[in-house]
PDB file of C-alpha atoms in Angstrom:
ATOM      1  CA  MET A   1       0.238  -0.161  -0.067  1.00 54.00           C
ATOM      2  CA  THR A   2       1.185   3.513  -0.896  1.00 56.00           C
ATOM      3  CA  SER A   3       1.330   6.256   1.520  1.00 51.00           C
ATOM      4  CA  PRO A   4      -1.062   8.754   1.317  1.00 53.00           C
ATOM      5  CA  TYR A   5       1.806  11.792   1.569  1.00 47.00           C
ATOM      6  CA  ARG A   6       3.553  12.263  -1.348  1.00 53.00           C
ATOM      7  CA  THR A   7       7.172  14.008  -0.813  1.00 53.00           C
ATOM      8  CA  SER A   8       8.750  15.373  -4.067  1.00 54.00           C
ATOM      9  CA  THR A   9      12.411  15.076  -4.556  1.00 56.00           C
ATOM     10  CA  SER A  10      13.522  19.038  -4.288  1.00 55.00           C
ATOM     11  CA  SER A  11      11.349  19.436  -1.570  1.00 57.00           C
ATOM     12  CA  THR A  12      13.360  23.159  -0.593  1.00 63.00           C
ATOM     13  CA  GLN A  13      13.029  25.367  -3.134  1.00 65.00           C
ATOM     14  CA  TRP A  14      15.599  28.230  -3.087  1.00 70.00           C
ATOM     15  CA  SER A  15      14.656  31.435  -4.965  1.00 75.00           C
ATOM     16  CA  PHE A  16      15.899  34.600  -4.390  1.00 78.00           C
ATOM     17  CA  PRO A  17      13.360  37.841  -4.142  1.00 82.00           C
ATOM     18  CA  PRO A  18      13.053  39.991  -7.579  1.00 81.00           C
ATOM     19  CA  PHE A  19      14.743  43.052  -8.130  1.00 82.00           C
ATOM     20  CA  PHE A  20      13.509  45.055  -9.930  1.00 87.00           C
ATOM     21  CA  GLY A  21      11.268  49.287  -9.845  1.00 93.00           C
ATOM     22  CA  ALA A  22      11.357  50.757  -6.847  1.00 96.00           C
ATOM     23  CA  VAL A  23      13.614  48.481  -4.534  1.00 96.00           C
ATOM     24  CA  LYS A  24      16.342  48.328  -7.646  1.00 96.00           C
ATOM     25  CA  ALA A  25      16.184  52.712  -7.315  1.00 97.00           C
ATOM     26  CA  LEU A  26      16.724  52.704  -3.606  1.00 97.00           C
ATOM     27  CA  VAL A  27      19.475  50.240  -3.661  1.00 97.00           C
ATOM     28  CA  ILE A  28      21.133  51.836  -6.545  1.00 97.00           C
ATOM     29  CA  SER A  29      20.523  55.737  -4.791  1.00 97.00           C
ATOM     30  CA  CYS A  30      22.177  54.396  -1.105  1.00 97.00           C
ATOM     31  CA  LEU A  31      25.206  52.509  -2.601  1.00 97.00           C
ATOM     32  CA  ALA A  32      25.493  55.913  -4.845  1.00 97.00           C
ATOM     33  CA  VAL A  33      25.168  57.992  -1.619  1.00 96.00           C
ATOM     34  CA  PHE A  34      27.403  55.510   0.106  1.00 95.00           C
ATOM     35  CA  GLY A  35      30.214  55.570  -2.174  1.00 94.00           C
ATOM     36  CA  LEU A  36      30.220  59.411  -2.368  1.00 93.00           C
ATOM     37  CA  GLN A  37      29.980  59.300   1.239  1.00 91.00           C
ATOM     38  CA  LEU A  38      33.494  57.034   1.178  1.00 90.00           C
ATOM     39  CA  ALA A  39      35.159  59.215  -1.792  1.00 89.00           C
ATOM     40  CA  LEU A  40      34.415  62.486   0.563  1.00 87.00           C
ATOM     41  CA  ALA A  41      36.351  60.470   3.006  1.00 83.00           C
ATOM     42  CA  VAL A  42      39.676  59.917   0.758  1.00 80.00           C
ATOM     43  CA  VAL A  43      39.878  62.723  -0.402  1.00 74.00           C
ATOM     44  CA  SER A  44      39.274  64.862   2.777  1.00 69.00           C
ATOM     45  CA  PRO A  45      40.487  63.332   5.577  1.00 66.00           C
ATOM     46  CA  ARG A  46      39.755  65.342   9.050  1.00 62.00           C
ATOM     47  CA  PRO A  47      42.315  67.447   9.662  1.00 61.00           C
ATOM     48  CA  SER A  48      41.645  67.902  12.910  1.00 59.00           C
ATOM     49  CA  PRO A  49      39.329  67.770  15.240  1.00 60.00           C
ATOM     50  CA  ILE A  50      38.535  71.646  15.220  1.00 61.00           C
ATOM     51  CA  GLU A  51      38.116  71.348  11.389  1.00 63.00           C
ATOM     52  CA  PRO A  52      36.091  68.828   9.829  1.00 70.00           C
ATOM     53  CA  GLY A  53      37.092  66.850   7.044  1.00 79.00           C
ATOM     54  CA  MET A  54      34.428  67.152   3.839  1.00 83.00           C
ATOM     55  CA  ALA A  55      32.926  63.391   4.672  1.00 84.00           C
ATOM     56  CA  ASP A  56      31.727  65.304   8.281  1.00 86.00           C
ATOM     57  CA  ARG A  57      30.209  67.848   6.950  1.00 88.00           C
ATOM     58  CA  PHE A  58      28.560  65.579   3.686  1.00 90.00           C
ATOM     59  CA  ILE A  59      27.228  63.928   7.301  1.00 91.00           C
ATOM     60  CA  ASP A  60      26.127  66.884   9.480  1.00 90.00           C
ATOM     61  CA  ILE A  61      24.098  68.526   6.056  1.00 93.00           C
ATOM     62  CA  PHE A  62      22.529  65.460   5.382  1.00 96.00           C
ATOM     63  CA  GLY A  63      22.160  63.161   8.219  1.00 95.00           C
ATOM     64  CA  ILE A  64      19.272  64.263  10.934  1.00 95.00           C
ATOM     65  CA  VAL A  65      20.503  66.685  13.189  1.00 94.00           C
ATOM     66  CA  PRO A  66      17.559  67.168  15.429  1.00 95.00           C
ATOM     67  CA  ALA A  67      18.430  71.135  16.754  1.00 94.00           C
ATOM     68  CA  LEU A  68      18.956  71.858  12.690  1.00 95.00           C
ATOM     69  CA  VAL A  69      15.843  70.325  11.585  1.00 96.00           C
ATOM     70  CA  VAL A  70      14.391  72.434  14.698  1.00 95.00           C
ATOM     71  CA  HIS A  71      16.232  75.564  12.789  1.00 95.00           C
ATOM     72  CA  GLY A  72      15.237  75.227   8.928  1.00 94.00           C
ATOM     73  CA  TRP A  73      17.069  72.300   7.637  1.00 95.00           C
ATOM     74  CA  VAL A  74      13.775  70.369   6.833  1.00 96.00           C
ATOM     75  CA  TRP A  75      15.593  68.007   4.035  1.00 96.00           C
ATOM     76  CA  GLN A  76      17.311  66.374   6.611  1.00 97.00           C
ATOM     77  CA  PRO A  77      14.508  64.163   7.768  1.00 97.00           C
ATOM     78  CA  VAL A  78      14.541  62.571   4.075  1.00 97.00           C
ATOM     79  CA  THR A  79      17.836  62.617   3.245  1.00 97.00           C
ATOM     80  CA  TYR A  80      19.012  60.843   6.298  1.00 96.00           C
ATOM     81  CA  LEU A  81      17.237  57.555   4.827  1.00 96.00           C
ATOM     82  CA  PHE A  82      20.409  57.815   2.176  1.00 97.00           C
ATOM     83  CA  LEU A  83      22.968  57.692   4.304  1.00 96.00           C
ATOM     84  CA  HIS A  84      24.626  54.736   6.127  1.00 94.00           C
ATOM     85  CA  GLY A  85      27.683  54.245   8.842  1.00 91.00           C
ATOM     86  CA  ASP A  86      29.998  51.733   7.642  1.00 92.00           C
ATOM     87  CA  VAL A  87      30.368  48.602   4.867  1.00 95.00           C
ATOM     88  CA  MET A  88      28.213  46.590   7.004  1.00 96.00           C
ATOM     89  CA  HIS A  89      25.252  48.953   7.808  1.00 96.00           C
ATOM     90  CA  VAL A  90      24.700  49.093   4.102  1.00 97.00           C
ATOM     91  CA  LEU A  91      24.844  45.868   2.949  1.00 96.00           C
ATOM     92  CA  PHE A  92      22.577  44.705   5.975  1.00 97.00           C
ATOM     93  CA  ASN A  93      20.405  47.713   5.135  1.00 97.00           C
ATOM     94  CA  MET A  94      20.058  46.691   1.112  1.00 96.00           C
ATOM     95  CA  LEU A  95      19.502  43.049   1.975  1.00 95.00           C
ATOM     96  CA  ALA A  96      16.842  43.990   4.113  1.00 95.00           C
ATOM     97  CA  LEU A  97      15.581  46.454   1.815  1.00 96.00           C
ATOM     98  CA  TRP A  98      15.598  43.745  -1.035  1.00 95.00           C
ATOM     99  CA  THR A  99      14.366  40.965   0.438  1.00 93.00           C
ATOM    100  CA  PHE A 100      11.173  42.535   2.280  1.00 94.00           C
ATOM    101  CA  GLY A 101      10.774  45.252   0.208  1.00 95.00           C
ATOM    102  CA  SER A 102      10.538  43.345  -2.815  1.00 94.00           C
ATOM    103  CA  ALA A 103       7.819  41.352  -1.303  1.00 93.00           C
ATOM    104  CA  LEU A 104       5.482  44.532  -0.504  1.00 95.00           C
ATOM    105  CA  GLU A 105       6.623  46.260  -3.865  1.00 95.00           C
ATOM    106  CA  SER A 106       5.390  43.045  -5.473  1.00 93.00           C
ATOM    107  CA  ASP A 107       2.147  43.154  -3.785  1.00 94.00           C
ATOM    108  CA  TRP A 108       1.275  46.864  -3.381  1.00 95.00           C
ATOM    109  CA  GLY A 109       2.885  48.428  -6.555  1.00 95.00           C
ATOM    110  CA  SER A 110       5.980  50.727  -6.612  1.00 95.00           C
ATOM    111  CA  ARG A 111       4.176  54.082  -6.199  1.00 96.00           C
ATOM    112  CA  LYS A 112       2.312  52.851  -2.556  1.00 97.00           C
ATOM    113  CA  PHE A 113       5.465  50.555  -1.571  1.00 97.00           C
ATOM    114  CA  LEU A 114       7.322  54.001  -1.989  1.00 97.00           C
ATOM    115  CA  PHE A 115       4.786  56.102  -0.264  1.00 97.00           C
ATOM    116  CA  TYR A 116       5.042  53.544   2.536  1.00 97.00           C
ATOM    117  CA  TYR A 117       8.895  53.431   2.206  1.00 97.00           C
ATOM    118  CA  PHE A 118       8.879  57.364   3.013  1.00 97.00           C
ATOM    119  CA  LEU A 119       6.046  57.976   5.305  1.00 97.00           C
ATOM    120  CA  THR A 120       7.902  55.559   7.551  1.00 97.00           C
ATOM    121  CA  GLY A 121      11.089  56.611   7.306  1.00 97.00           C
ATOM    122  CA  VAL A 122      10.991  60.513   7.372  1.00 97.00           C
ATOM    123  CA  GLY A 123       8.146  59.762   9.841  1.00 97.00           C
ATOM    124  CA  ALA A 124      11.027  57.653  12.379  1.00 96.00           C
ATOM    125  CA  GLY A 125      13.190  61.379  11.127  1.00 96.00           C
ATOM    126  CA  LEU A 126      10.712  63.014  12.972  1.00 96.00           C
ATOM    127  CA  LEU A 127       9.958  61.234  15.587  1.00 96.00           C
ATOM    128  CA  SER A 128      14.035  61.403  16.684  1.00 94.00           C
ATOM    129  CA  VAL A 129      13.872  65.240  16.204  1.00 95.00           C
ATOM    130  CA  ALA A 130      10.659  65.450  18.745  1.00 95.00           C
ATOM    131  CA  VAL A 131      11.915  62.998  21.146  1.00 92.00           C
TER     132      VAL A 131
END
């Protein structure tokens, strides 16, 4: 007598999430900005603790500094989303974006996914400023 339960020869199937649309654009943008951060750090290393280098100025301008946001630097809650601290930070963030973002973009579409991405990212930045 045969078993009513069937097993296939390949019971585990691996597949990568799709890499297209908004997720692809966000990953490429983040990697490009991180490349710019690295280039600025190489071109202009920090000369002294009193005079910051170009990379530090770049982070001060585009990172999120609550005191500056309150005084009119309103772009920071958006631009900080594209900055990363080191190679591991950017790699794991992009892996998470690719893995989870692709599923959301496939279900919701690019427009709704981008709205969600920026709503949560800017919302987190504004909450950081408020706290």
